[in-house]
Coordinates of C-alpha atoms in Angstrom, one line a residue:
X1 CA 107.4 68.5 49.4
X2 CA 108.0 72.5 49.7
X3 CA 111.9 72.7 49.0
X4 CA 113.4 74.7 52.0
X5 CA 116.7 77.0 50.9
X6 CA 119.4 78.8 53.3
X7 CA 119.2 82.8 52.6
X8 CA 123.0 83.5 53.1
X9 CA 122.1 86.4 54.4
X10 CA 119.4 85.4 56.6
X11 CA 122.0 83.3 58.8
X12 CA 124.6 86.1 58.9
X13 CA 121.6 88.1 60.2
X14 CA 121.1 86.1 62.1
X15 CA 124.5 85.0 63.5
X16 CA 124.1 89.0 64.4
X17 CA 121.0 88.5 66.3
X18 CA 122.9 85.6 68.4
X19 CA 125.5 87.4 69.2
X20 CA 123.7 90.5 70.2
X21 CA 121.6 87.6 72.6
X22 CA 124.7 86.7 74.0
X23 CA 126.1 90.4 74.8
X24 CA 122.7 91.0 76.4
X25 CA 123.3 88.2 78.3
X26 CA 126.2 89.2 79.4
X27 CA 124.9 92.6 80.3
X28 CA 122.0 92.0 82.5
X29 CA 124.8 89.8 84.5
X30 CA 125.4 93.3 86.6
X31 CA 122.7 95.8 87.4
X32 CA 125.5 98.5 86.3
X33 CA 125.2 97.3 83.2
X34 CA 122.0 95.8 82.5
X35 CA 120.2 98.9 80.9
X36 CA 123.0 98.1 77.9
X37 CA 122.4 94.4 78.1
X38 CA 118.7 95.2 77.6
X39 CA 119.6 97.1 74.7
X40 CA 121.9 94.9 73.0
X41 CA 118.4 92.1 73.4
X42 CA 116.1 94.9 71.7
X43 CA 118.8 95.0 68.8
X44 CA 119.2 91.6 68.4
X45 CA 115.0 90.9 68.5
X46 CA 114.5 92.9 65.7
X47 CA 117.0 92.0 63.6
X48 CA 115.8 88.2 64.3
X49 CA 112.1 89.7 63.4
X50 CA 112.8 91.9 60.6
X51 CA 114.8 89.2 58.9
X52 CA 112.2 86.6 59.2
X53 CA 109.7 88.6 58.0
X54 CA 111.6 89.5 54.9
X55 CA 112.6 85.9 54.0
X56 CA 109.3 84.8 54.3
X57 CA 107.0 87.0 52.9
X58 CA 104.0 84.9 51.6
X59 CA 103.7 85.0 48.0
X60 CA 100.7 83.5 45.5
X61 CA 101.5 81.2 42.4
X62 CA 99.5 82.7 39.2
X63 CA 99.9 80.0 35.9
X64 CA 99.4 80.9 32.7
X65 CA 98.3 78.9 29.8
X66 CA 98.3 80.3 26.2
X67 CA 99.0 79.6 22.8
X68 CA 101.6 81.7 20.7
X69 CA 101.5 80.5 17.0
X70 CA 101.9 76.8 17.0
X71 CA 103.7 76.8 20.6
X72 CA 101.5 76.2 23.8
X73 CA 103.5 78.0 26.3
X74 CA 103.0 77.9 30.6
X75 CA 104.2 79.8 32.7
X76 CA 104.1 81.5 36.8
X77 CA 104.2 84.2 38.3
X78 CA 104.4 84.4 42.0
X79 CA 102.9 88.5 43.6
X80 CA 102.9 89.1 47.4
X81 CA 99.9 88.0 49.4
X82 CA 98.8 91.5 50.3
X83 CA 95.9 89.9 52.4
X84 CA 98.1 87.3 54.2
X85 CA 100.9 90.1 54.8
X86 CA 98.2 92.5 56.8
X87 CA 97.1 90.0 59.0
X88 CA 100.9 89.0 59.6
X89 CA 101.8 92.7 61.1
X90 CA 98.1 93.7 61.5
X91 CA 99.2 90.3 64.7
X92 CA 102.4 92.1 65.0
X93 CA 100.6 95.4 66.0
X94 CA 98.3 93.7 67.9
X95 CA 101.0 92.2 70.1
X96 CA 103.0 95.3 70.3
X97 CA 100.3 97.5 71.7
X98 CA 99.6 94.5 74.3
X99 CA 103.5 94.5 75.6
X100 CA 103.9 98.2 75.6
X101 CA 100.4 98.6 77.6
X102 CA 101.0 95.8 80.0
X103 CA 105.2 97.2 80.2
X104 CA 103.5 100.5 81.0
X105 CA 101.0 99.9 83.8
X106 CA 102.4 96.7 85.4
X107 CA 103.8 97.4 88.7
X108 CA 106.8 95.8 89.7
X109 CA 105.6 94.0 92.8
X110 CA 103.1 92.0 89.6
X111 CA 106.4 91.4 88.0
X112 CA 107.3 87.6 89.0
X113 CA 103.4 86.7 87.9
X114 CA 103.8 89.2 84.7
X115 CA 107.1 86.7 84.1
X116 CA 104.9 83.4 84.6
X117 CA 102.5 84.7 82.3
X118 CA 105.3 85.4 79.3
X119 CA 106.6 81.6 79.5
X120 CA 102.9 80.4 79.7
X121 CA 102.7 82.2 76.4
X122 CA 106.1 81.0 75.0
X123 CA 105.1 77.4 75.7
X124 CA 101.8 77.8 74.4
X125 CA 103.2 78.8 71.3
X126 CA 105.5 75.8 71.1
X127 CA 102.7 73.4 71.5
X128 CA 100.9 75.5 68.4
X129 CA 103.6 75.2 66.1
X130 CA 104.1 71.6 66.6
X131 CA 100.7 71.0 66.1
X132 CA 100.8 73.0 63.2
X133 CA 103.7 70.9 61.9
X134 CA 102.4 67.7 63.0
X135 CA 98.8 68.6 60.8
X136 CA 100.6 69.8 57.8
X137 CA 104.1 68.3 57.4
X138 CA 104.6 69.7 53.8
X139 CA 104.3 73.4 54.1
X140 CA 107.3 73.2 57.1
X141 CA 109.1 70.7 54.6
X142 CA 109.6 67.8 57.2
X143 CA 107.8 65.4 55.1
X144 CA 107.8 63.6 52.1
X145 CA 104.4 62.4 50.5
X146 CA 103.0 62.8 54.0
X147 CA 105.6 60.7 56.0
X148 CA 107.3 62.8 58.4
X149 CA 111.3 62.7 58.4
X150 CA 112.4 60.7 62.4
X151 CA 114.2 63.6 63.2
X152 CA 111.8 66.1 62.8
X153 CA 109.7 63.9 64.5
X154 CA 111.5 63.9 67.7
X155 CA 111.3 67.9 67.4
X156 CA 108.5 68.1 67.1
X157 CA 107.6 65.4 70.4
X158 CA 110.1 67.4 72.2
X159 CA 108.9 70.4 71.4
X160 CA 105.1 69.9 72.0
X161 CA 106.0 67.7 75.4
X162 CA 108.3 70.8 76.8
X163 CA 105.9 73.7 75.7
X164 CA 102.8 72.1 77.3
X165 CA 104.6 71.3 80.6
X166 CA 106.1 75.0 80.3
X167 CA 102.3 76.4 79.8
X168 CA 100.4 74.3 82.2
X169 CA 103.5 74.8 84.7
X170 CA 103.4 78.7 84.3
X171 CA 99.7 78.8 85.0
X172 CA 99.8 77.4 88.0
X173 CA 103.2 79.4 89.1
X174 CA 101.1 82.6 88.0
X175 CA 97.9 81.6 90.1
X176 CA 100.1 81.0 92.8
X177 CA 102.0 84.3 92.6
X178 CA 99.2 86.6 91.9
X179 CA 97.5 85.2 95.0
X180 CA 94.7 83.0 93.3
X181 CA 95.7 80.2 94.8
X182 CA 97.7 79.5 98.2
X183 CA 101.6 79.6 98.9
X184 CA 101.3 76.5 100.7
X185 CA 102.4 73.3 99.1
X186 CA 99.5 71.1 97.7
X187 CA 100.6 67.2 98.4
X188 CA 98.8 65.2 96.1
X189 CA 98.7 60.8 97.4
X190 CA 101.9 59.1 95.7
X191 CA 102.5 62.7 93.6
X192 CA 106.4 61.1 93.3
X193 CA 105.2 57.6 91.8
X194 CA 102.5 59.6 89.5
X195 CA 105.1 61.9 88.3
X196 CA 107.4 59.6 87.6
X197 CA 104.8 57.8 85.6
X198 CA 103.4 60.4 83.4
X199 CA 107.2 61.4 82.4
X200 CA 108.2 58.2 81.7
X201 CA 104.9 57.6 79.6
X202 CA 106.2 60.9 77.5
X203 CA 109.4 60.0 77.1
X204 CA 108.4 56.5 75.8
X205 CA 105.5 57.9 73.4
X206 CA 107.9 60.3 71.7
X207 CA 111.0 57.5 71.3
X208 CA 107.7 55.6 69.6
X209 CA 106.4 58.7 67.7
X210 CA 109.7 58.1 65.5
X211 CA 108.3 54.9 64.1
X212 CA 104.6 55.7 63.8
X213 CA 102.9 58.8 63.8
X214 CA 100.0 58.2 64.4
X215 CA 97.6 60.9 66.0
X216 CA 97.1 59.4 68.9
X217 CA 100.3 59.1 69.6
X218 CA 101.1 62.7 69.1
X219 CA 98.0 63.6 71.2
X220 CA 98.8 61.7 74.2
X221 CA 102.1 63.0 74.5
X222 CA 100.2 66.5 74.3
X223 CA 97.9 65.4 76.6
X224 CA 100.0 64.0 79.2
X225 CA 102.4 67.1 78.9
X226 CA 99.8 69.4 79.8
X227 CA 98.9 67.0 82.9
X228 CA 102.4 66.2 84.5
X229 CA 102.9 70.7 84.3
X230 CA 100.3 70.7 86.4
X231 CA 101.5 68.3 88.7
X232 CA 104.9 68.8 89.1
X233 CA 104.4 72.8 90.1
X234 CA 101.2 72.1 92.1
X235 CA 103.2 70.3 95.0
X236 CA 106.0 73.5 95.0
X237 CA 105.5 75.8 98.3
X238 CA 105.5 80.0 97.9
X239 CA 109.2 79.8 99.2
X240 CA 110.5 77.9 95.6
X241 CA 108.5 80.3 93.7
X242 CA 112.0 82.3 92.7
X243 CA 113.5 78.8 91.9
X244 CA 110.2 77.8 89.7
X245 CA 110.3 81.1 87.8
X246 CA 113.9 80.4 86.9
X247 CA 112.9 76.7 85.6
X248 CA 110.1 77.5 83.7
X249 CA 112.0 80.3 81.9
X250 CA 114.8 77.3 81.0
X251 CA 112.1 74.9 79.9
X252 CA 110.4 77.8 77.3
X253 CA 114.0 78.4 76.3
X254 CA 114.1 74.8 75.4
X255 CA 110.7 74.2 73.7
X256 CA 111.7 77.3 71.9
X257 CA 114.8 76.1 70.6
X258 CA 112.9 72.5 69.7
X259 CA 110.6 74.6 67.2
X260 CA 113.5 76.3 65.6
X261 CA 114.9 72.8 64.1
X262 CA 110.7 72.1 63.2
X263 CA 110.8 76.0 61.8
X264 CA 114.4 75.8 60.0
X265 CA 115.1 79.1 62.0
X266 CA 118.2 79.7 63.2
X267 CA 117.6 82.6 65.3
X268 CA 114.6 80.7 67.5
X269 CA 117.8 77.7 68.2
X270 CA 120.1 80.4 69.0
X271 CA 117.8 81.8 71.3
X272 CA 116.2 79.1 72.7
X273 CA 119.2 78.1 73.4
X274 CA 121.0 80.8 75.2
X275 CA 117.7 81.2 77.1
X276 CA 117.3 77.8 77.8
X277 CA 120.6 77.3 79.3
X278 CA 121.0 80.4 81.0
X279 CA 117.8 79.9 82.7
X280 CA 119.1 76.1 84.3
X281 CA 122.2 77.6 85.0
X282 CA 120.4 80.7 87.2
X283 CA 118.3 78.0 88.6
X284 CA 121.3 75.3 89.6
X285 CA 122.8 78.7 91.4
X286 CA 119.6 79.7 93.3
X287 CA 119.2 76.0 94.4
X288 CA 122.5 76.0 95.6
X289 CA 122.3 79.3 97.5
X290 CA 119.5 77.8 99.6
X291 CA 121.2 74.5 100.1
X292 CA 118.4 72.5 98.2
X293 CA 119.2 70.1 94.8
X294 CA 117.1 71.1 91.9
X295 CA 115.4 68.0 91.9
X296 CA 114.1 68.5 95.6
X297 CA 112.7 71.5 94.3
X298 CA 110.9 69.5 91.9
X299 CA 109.6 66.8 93.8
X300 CA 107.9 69.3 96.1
X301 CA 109.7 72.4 97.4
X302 CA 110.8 73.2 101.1
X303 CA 109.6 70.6 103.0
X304 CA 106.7 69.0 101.1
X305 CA 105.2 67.0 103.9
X306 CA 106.8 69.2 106.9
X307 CA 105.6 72.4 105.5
X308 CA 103.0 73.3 107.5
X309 CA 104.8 72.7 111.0
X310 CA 105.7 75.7 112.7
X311 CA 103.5 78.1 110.6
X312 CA 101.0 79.4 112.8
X313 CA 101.7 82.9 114.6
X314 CA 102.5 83.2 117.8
X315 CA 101.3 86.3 119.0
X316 CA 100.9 85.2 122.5
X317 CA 105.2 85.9 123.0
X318 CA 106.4 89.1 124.2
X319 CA 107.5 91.7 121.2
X320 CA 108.7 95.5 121.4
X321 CA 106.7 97.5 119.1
X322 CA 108.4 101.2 118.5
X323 CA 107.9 104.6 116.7
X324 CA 109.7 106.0 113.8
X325 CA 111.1 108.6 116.2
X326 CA 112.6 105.8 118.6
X327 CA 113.9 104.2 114.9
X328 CA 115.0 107.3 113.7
X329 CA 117.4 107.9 116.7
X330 CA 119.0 104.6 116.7
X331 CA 119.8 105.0 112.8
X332 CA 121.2 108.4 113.8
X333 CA 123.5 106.9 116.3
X334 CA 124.7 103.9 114.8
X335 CA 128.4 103.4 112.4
X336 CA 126.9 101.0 110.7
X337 CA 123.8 100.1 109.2
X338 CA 122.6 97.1 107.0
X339 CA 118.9 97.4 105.5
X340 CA 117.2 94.1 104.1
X341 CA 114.9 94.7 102.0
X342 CA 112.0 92.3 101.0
X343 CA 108.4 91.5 99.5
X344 CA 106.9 93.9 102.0
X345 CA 109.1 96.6 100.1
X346 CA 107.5 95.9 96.8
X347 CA 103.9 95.8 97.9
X348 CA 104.6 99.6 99.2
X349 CA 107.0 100.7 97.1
X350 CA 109.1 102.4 99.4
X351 CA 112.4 101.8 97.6
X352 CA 112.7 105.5 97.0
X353 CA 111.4 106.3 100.2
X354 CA 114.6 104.1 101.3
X355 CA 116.8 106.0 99.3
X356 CA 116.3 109.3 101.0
X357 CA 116.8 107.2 104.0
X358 CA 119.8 105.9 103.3
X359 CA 121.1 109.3 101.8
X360 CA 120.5 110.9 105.0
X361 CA 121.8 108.9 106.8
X362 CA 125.2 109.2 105.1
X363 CA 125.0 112.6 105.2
X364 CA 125.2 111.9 109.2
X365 CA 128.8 110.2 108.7
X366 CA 126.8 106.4 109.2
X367 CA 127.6 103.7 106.5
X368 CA 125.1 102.6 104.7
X369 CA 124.6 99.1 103.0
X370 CA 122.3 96.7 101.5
X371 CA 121.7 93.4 102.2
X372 CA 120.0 90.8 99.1
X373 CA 118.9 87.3 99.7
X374 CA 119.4 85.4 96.5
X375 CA 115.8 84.5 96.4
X376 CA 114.5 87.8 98.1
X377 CA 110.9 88.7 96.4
X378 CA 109.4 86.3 94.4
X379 CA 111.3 86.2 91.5
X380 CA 115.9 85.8 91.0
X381 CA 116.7 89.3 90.7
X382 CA 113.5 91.4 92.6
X383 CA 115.0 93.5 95.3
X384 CA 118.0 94.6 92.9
X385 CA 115.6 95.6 90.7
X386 CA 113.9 98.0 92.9
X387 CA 116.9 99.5 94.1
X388 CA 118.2 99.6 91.0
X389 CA 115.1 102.0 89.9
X390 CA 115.5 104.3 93.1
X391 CA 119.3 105.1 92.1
X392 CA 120.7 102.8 94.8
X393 CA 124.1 103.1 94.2
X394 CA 125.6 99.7 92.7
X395 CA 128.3 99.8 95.1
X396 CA 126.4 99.8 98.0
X397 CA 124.2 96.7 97.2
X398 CA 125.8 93.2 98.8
X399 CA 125.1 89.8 98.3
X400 CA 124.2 87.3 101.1
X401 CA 127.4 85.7 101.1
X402 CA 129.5 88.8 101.0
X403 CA 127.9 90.6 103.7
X404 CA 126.4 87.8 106.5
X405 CA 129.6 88.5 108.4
X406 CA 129.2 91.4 109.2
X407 CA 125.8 91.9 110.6
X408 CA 127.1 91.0 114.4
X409 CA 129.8 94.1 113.7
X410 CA 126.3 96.2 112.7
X411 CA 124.5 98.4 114.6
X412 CA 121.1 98.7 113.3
X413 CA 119.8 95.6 111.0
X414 CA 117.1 97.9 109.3
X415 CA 114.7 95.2 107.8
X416 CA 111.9 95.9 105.7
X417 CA 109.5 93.1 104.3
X418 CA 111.9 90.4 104.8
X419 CA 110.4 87.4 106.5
X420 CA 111.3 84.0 105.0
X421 CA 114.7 85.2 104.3
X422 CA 115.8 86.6 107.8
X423 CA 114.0 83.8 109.3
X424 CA 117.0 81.8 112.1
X425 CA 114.5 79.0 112.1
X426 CA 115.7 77.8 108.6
X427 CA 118.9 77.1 111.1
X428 CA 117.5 75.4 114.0
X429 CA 114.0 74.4 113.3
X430 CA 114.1 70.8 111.4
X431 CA 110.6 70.8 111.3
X432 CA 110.2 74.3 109.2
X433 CA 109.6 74.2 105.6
X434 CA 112.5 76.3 105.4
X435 CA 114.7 74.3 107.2
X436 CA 118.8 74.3 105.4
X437 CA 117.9 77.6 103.7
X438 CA 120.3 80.1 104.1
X439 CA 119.8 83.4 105.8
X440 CA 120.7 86.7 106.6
X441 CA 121.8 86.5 110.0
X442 CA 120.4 90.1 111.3
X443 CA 119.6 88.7 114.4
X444 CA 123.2 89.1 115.1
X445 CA 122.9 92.8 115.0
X446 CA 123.1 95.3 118.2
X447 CA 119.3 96.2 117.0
X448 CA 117.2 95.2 114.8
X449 CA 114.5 97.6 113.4
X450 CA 112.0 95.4 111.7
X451 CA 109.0 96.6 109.6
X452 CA 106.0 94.5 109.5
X453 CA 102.6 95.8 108.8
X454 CA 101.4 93.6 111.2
X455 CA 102.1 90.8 114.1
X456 CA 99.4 88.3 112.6
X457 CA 100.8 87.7 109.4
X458 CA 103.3 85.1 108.3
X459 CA 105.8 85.8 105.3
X460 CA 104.9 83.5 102.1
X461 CA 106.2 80.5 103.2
X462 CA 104.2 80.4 105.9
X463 CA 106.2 81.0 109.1
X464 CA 106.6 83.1 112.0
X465 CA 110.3 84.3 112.5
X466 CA 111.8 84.1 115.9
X467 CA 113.6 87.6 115.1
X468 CA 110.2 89.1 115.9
X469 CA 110.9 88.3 119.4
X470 CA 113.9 89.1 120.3
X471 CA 115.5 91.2 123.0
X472 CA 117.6 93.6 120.3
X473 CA 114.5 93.5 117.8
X474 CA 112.3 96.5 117.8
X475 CA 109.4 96.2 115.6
X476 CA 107.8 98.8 113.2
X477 CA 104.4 98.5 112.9
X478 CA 102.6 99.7 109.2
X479 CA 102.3 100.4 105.6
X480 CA 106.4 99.8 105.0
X481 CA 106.5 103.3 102.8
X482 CA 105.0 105.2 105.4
X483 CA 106.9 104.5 108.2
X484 CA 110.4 105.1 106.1
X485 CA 108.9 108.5 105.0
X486 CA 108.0 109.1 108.5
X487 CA 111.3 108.1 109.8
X488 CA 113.1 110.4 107.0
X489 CA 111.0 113.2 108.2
X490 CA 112.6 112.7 112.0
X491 CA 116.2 112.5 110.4
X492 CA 116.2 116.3 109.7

């Protein structure tokens, strides 16, 4: 068995790395301060990869045999692996040039599916290194004369089970997202009874992979984690897709950290760990803002078997469509005015657009806030994101909870891309999929100025919104960046 040592200075390193996790953390907790927090999680990443790459720099054993005099002498020398130690940053290059190319050109309405796509990776790599470990014990020194230690083998089951569940999970969460497959729930017969199965099978194989280890044991469990990610994200509707990103960036945090123990690596524990939690933590909170339990979430999302009642359009019901002049003047003349900004932001990018709005506006002596819906976008975090790159002030930007009250003292309710999230049916309308949801009362507004690029569509949980219809609502019809533009250009 290869004897593993402790580099002193490789844990203080990476004690440094932790800590510098944790004060990124603790950064990206507030959009005024997440630019720091983002920095403080660059600092700590390559201090983590600079120090792993120094302590284990792969090395070739050269034995000598000789004769001097009447003494037969051995000895070894160990030399760097040039060849091995190419391939290891010529991979490192390789993967660089991928994130800065992808970083560049993404845009950020790709981001929540870009984030899918990351875990799917992250879990993948768990599932590697486990199998890895699993196929040769020795070289990660969990093993003696072939026997794996109990403990490492419970890593290691833990670690393959939650990285293929993280993997399949985040396929299916990115197909969703990027638009390869439908929003809408998919209800598998008895999904509950076969989901309970298939985890209970896991958890079973890997309490028995500690007293045999055989194969097929360890592929089954591999197998079966692969199977029940599938299933358990298949069933979740487009509304819990901000919920789901959360959870599947908890569960890589997790298989991470379980491949840390298998790796000796302090750093990947630390991390995975910090990650891991953080990520059920943001989860429990989201869950909670939309008055769902995480485990409803997981059984099936908003509704499951209700979720296609009260989704078609209804287009037959008398609207008010109006210009950006007619918008234009009632922004002019209002005290107050809360925007809401949504998906149909993103897709146009009019955040900047909104900017100028909202700066004119104050330069007319109207206040000017903005309203976020926890789960706004299709990721935790969208929407202040956005505003966040147009220079929306910080101070400006409200929470649902802090600002609901005061849409029926508001003049204009200046909506734009916010379906789901504005939608009063999550209040009266048991059969909804978004039923116990809640939302941003805009309806309660003098006016509402909605823009929707058109009456047929239905936001992406699949329902019509009754603040379409309303006697104060006053709908903007079109491309969400143009018609800003064009109201800015009637402001002057």
């Amino acid at each position: 068995m290869e004897q593993i040592t402790v580099n002193p200075w490789a844990s203080l390193a990476y004690l440094v790395a932790g800590v510098c996790f944790i004060l990124a953390l603790r950064g990206l907790s507030s959009p005024a301060t997440s630019q720091r927090g983002n920095r403080m999680g660059i600092i700590g990443m390559t201090i983590a990869v600079v120090t792993t790459l120094i302590t284990h720099i792969p090395t070739i054993q050269l034995v000598a045999v000789g004769t001097i005099g009447n003494e037969d002498y051995l000895a070894v020398f160990s030399h760097i692996d040039a060849v091995t130690v190419v391939e290891i940053l010529a991979a490192i290059a390789l993967g660089g040039v991928i994130g800065l190319v992808t970083a560049r050109r993404i845009a950020m309405t790709d981001m929540p599916q870009l984030v899918a796509a990351f875990h799917s990776l992250v879990g993948l790599a768990a599932v590697l290194v486990a199998c890895a470990a699993y196929l040769n014990p020795g070289a990660f020194g969990i093993a003696v004369d072939g026997l794996i230690f109990p403990q490492s083998r419970i890593e290691m089951g833990l670690g393959v089970a939650i990285g293929a569940i993280t993997f399949s999970g985040s396929v299916i969460a990115f197909l969703k997202l990027n638009g390869n497959m439908g929003g809408a729930p998919i209800l598998l017969p008895g999904r509950h009874v076969i989901n309970l199965g298939v985890l209970a099978a896991i958890l079973g194989l890997v309490a028995y992979f500690t007293v045999d280890q055989s194969a097929w044991v360890f592929w089954t469990i591999t197998v079966l984690s692969f199977a029940i990610g599938f299933l358990l994200i298949v069933p979740i509707g487009g509304a819990d897709m901000p919920v789901v990103v959360s959870m599947l960036n908890s569960y890589s945090g997790w298989a991470a950290a379980a491949m840390g123990f298998t790796l000796h690596n302090t750093a990947m524990i630390i991390t995975g760990a910090l990650v891991g939690s953080s990520g059920a933590i943001l989860s429990y909170i989201m869950c909670k803002a939309m008055n769902r339990s995480f485990l409803s979430v997981i059984a099936g999302g908003f509704g499951g078997e209700t979720a296609t009642a009260g989704g078609a359009p209804k287009e037959q019901r008398p609207w008010k469509r109006g210009s950006a002049e007619d918008a234009a003047f009632l922004l002019e003349q209002a005290e107050q005015v809360i925007i809401v900004p949504g998906y149909g932001m993103a897709v146009s990018q009019a955040q900047h657009a909104l900017r100028e709005m909202g700066d004119k506006l104050k330069a007319h002596g109207v206040r000017v806030k903005y309203a976020i819906h926890p789960v706004a976008g299709r990721m935790p975090g969208h929407m202040n994101v956005l505003l966040a790159e147009a220079n929306v002030p910080y101070d400006d930007v409200f929470e649902l909870e802090d600002i609901n009250s005061e849409f029926a003292q508001t003049d204009v309710a200046f909506v734009i891309g916010a379906n789901d999230v504005t939608n009063p049916a999550a209040k009266t309308d048991k059969t909804s999929p978004i039923y116990g949801m809640p939302v941003l009362d805009v309806g309660k507004a003098k006016t509402v100025l909605f823009i929707k690029r058109s009456m047929g569509g239905v936001g992406y949980a699949g329902v019509d919104n009754d603040v379409f219809y309303m006697d104060n609502t006053m709908m903007l019809l079109g491309d969400a960046k143009k018609m800003v533009e064009e109201i800015v250009k009637s402001l002057d």
